Amino acid sequence: MHNLAIELHLKGFIVTGSDDEIYEPSSSRLAQYDLLPPVTGWFPEKITSDLEAVILGMHARQDNPELARAKELGIKVYSYPEYIFEQSQNKQRVVIAGSHGKTTITSMILHVLKYNKRNFNYLVGAQIEGFDNMVKLSENAPLIVIEGDEYFTSPIDPTPKFIHYQPHIALISGIAWDHFNVFPTWESYVKQFELLADSLPKAGAIIFDETDDMLDVIGQKERPDVVSTPYAVHPHRIEDNKTILITAEQGEVPVLVFGSHNMKNISGAREVCERLGVTDEQFYNAIRTFKGASKRLELLGTNATVNVYRDFAHAPSKVEATTNALKEQFPNRTLVACAELHTFSSLNKGFLSQYRRKLKAADVAVVYFNPLTLEHKRLESLSEDDIKAAFKRDDLKVFTNSAELETFLKSLTWKDANLLLMSSGTFGDIDLKKLAADILA
């Protein structure tokens, strides 16, 4: 939402906003453009008939007083995805969806398009090198690339966000049960992606990971006048802890990202770019310089024998893919993999078994969670035995105190070893960059 506010401000719109809590980096970035509300909270008196529209965020509840006032005055209320569609009706719309990989695939496509000086708009969920803002909505761009989320659109609209974008091209990177609080069954979750595929117009295209069994069924389904394009892991080899793509026409192409999941991401991005008129030569010239999206296998520090990474991985499939990737890339190094359980799904006893053996590739496996987060989300308490049983790993180290976790990590012998920190949270506000520096020292 704050990126959209900044983009509309830069376009010359008069933008105001309210929220009950504003975190970093949103608060400092809004302040930079003089858009930060002087006080937090909801103020229905701010909603007047002078407003052209209200854009409703996901975390404003149905009984929000400002929303009630907007309805009372008959002001047009958009959800975030509805407004993005409103601003891109006359553009070719590409939506990148899936339980995992969508941020990275979107980032790869944006990197390739920018490298080749294409004119395009975008919406992406992570900071990317070379892009100041995560939303771009210009009048003259013929194309918009959107990272599409399956989560509910708004408190008053349970439609998945990606349906509202009405894509011409949709990529689905994989389906692994997530958002347990919204989709309580596997079937209800899968249904959202089927709805996206079925919504494609004539002359549209669906691009999908054919190695995902459920997605292969959805992708191969007969749809009149819709092109179906599968992809899989890009041919590659690993040499001296470096990954090199193997291509038919462009020879061997060294890349900066690694892991089988990223080799799939590259294949998917390539298929999308090809449909957008990017040649293989243009694609591979660009992808060799792609460094990855923020917090996606992000290198926090390195020396001759140790690397420290952080990753946004929080769902079971992401934890497994990221852990496997590091072990494949550095087979001769000890891998210490640390995952924080932070989301509603990951802390729910009914969902926890989805993490079974997901840390199998780690030599030292660690799980951290904050009991206060359980209280805040009104979830049943968890014990160390609950966590070990769910992950199916008796030697699992479980921490509920961030200081104890930090002490444990610093106590390990760091030589020919890598540390992987996976979370959508903060590990109890540990300064991860300082931790990396201390370990490397």
PDB file of C-alpha atoms in Angstrom, residues 104-113 115-116 234 243-247 250 252-258 262-270 273 278-292:
ATOM      1  CA  THR A 104      11.658 -14.154  -7.687  1.00  0.00           C
ATOM      2  CA  ILE A 105      10.128 -14.943 -11.104  1.00  0.00           C
ATOM      3  CA  THR A 106       8.513 -11.495 -11.243  1.00  0.00           C
ATOM      4  CA  SER A 107      11.841  -9.922 -10.260  1.00  0.00           C
ATOM      5  CA  MET A 108      13.672 -11.894 -12.962  1.00  0.00           C
ATOM      6  CA  ILE A 109      11.225 -10.736 -15.633  1.00  0.00           C
ATOM      7  CA  LEU A 110      11.511  -7.097 -14.519  1.00  0.00           C
ATOM      8  CA  HIS A 111      15.300  -7.343 -14.533  1.00  0.00           C
ATOM      9  CA  VAL A 112      15.339  -8.776 -18.070  1.00  0.00           C
ATOM     10  CA  LEU A 113      12.874  -6.174 -19.385  1.00  0.00           C
ATOM     11  CA  TYR A 115      18.158  -4.669 -19.063  1.00  0.00           C
ATOM     12  CA  ASN A 116      16.703  -4.694 -22.578  1.00  0.00           C
ATOM     13  CA  HIS A 234      16.594 -25.340 -16.455  1.00  0.00           C
ATOM     14  CA  THR A 243      25.880 -22.460 -11.022  1.00  0.00           C
ATOM     15  CA  ILE A 244      26.136 -22.434 -14.818  1.00  0.00           C
ATOM     16  CA  LEU A 245      23.145 -22.672 -17.170  1.00  0.00           C
ATOM     17  CA  ILE A 246      23.452 -25.001 -20.153  1.00  0.00           C
ATOM     18  CA  THR A 247      21.718 -23.674 -23.272  1.00  0.00           C
ATOM     19  CA  GLN A 250      23.883 -19.354 -26.077  1.00  0.00           C
ATOM     20  CA  GLU A 252      27.092 -21.929 -20.986  1.00  0.00           C
ATOM     21  CA  VAL A 253      25.749 -18.991 -18.984  1.00  0.00           C
ATOM     22  CA  PRO A 254      26.989 -18.419 -15.403  1.00  0.00           C
ATOM     23  CA  VAL A 255      24.315 -17.062 -13.026  1.00  0.00           C
ATOM     24  CA  LEU A 256      24.397 -15.529  -9.552  1.00  0.00           C
ATOM     25  CA  VAL A 257      21.359 -17.385  -8.173  1.00  0.00           C
ATOM     26  CA  PHE A 258      21.330 -21.086  -7.355  1.00  0.00           C
ATOM     27  CA  ASN A 262      15.684 -20.992  -8.929  1.00  0.00           C
ATOM     28  CA  MET A 263      16.484 -23.049 -12.022  1.00  0.00           C
ATOM     29  CA  LYS A 264      12.720 -23.558 -12.355  1.00  0.00           C
ATOM     30  CA  ASN A 265      12.181 -19.853 -11.759  1.00  0.00           C
ATOM     31  CA  ILE A 266      14.580 -19.033 -14.600  1.00  0.00           C
ATOM     32  CA  SER A 267      12.738 -21.419 -16.950  1.00  0.00           C
ATOM     33  CA  GLY A 268       9.393 -19.844 -16.080  1.00  0.00           C
ATOM     34  CA  ALA A 269      10.715 -16.299 -16.480  1.00  0.00           C
ATOM     35  CA  ARG A 270      12.192 -17.229 -19.852  1.00  0.00           C
ATOM     36  CA  CYS A 273       9.788 -13.176 -21.663  1.00  0.00           C
ATOM     37  CA  VAL A 278      12.392 -11.097 -25.724  1.00  0.00           C
ATOM     38  CA  THR A 279      14.860 -13.281 -27.660  1.00  0.00           C
ATOM     39  CA  ASP A 280      16.939 -16.001 -25.989  1.00  0.00           C
ATOM     40  CA  GLU A 281      20.081 -13.958 -26.563  1.00  0.00           C
ATOM     41  CA  GLN A 282      18.507 -10.954 -24.826  1.00  0.00           C
ATOM     42  CA  PHE A 283      17.214 -13.114 -21.967  1.00  0.00           C
ATOM     43  CA  TYR A 284      20.456 -14.925 -21.170  1.00  0.00           C
ATOM     44  CA  ASN A 285      22.562 -11.761 -21.479  1.00  0.00           C
ATOM     45  CA  ALA A 286      20.327 -10.197 -18.845  1.00  0.00           C
ATOM     46  CA  ILE A 287      19.760 -13.119 -16.471  1.00  0.00           C
ATOM     47  CA  ARG A 288      23.493 -13.615 -15.849  1.00  0.00           C
ATOM     48  CA  THR A 289      23.499 -10.288 -13.958  1.00  0.00           C
ATOM     49  CA  PHE A 290      20.379 -10.956 -11.849  1.00  0.00           C
ATOM     50  CA  LYS A 291      21.353 -10.888  -8.154  1.00  0.00           C
ATOM     51  CA  GLY A 292      18.026 -11.957  -6.695  1.00  0.00           C
TER      52      GLY A 292
END
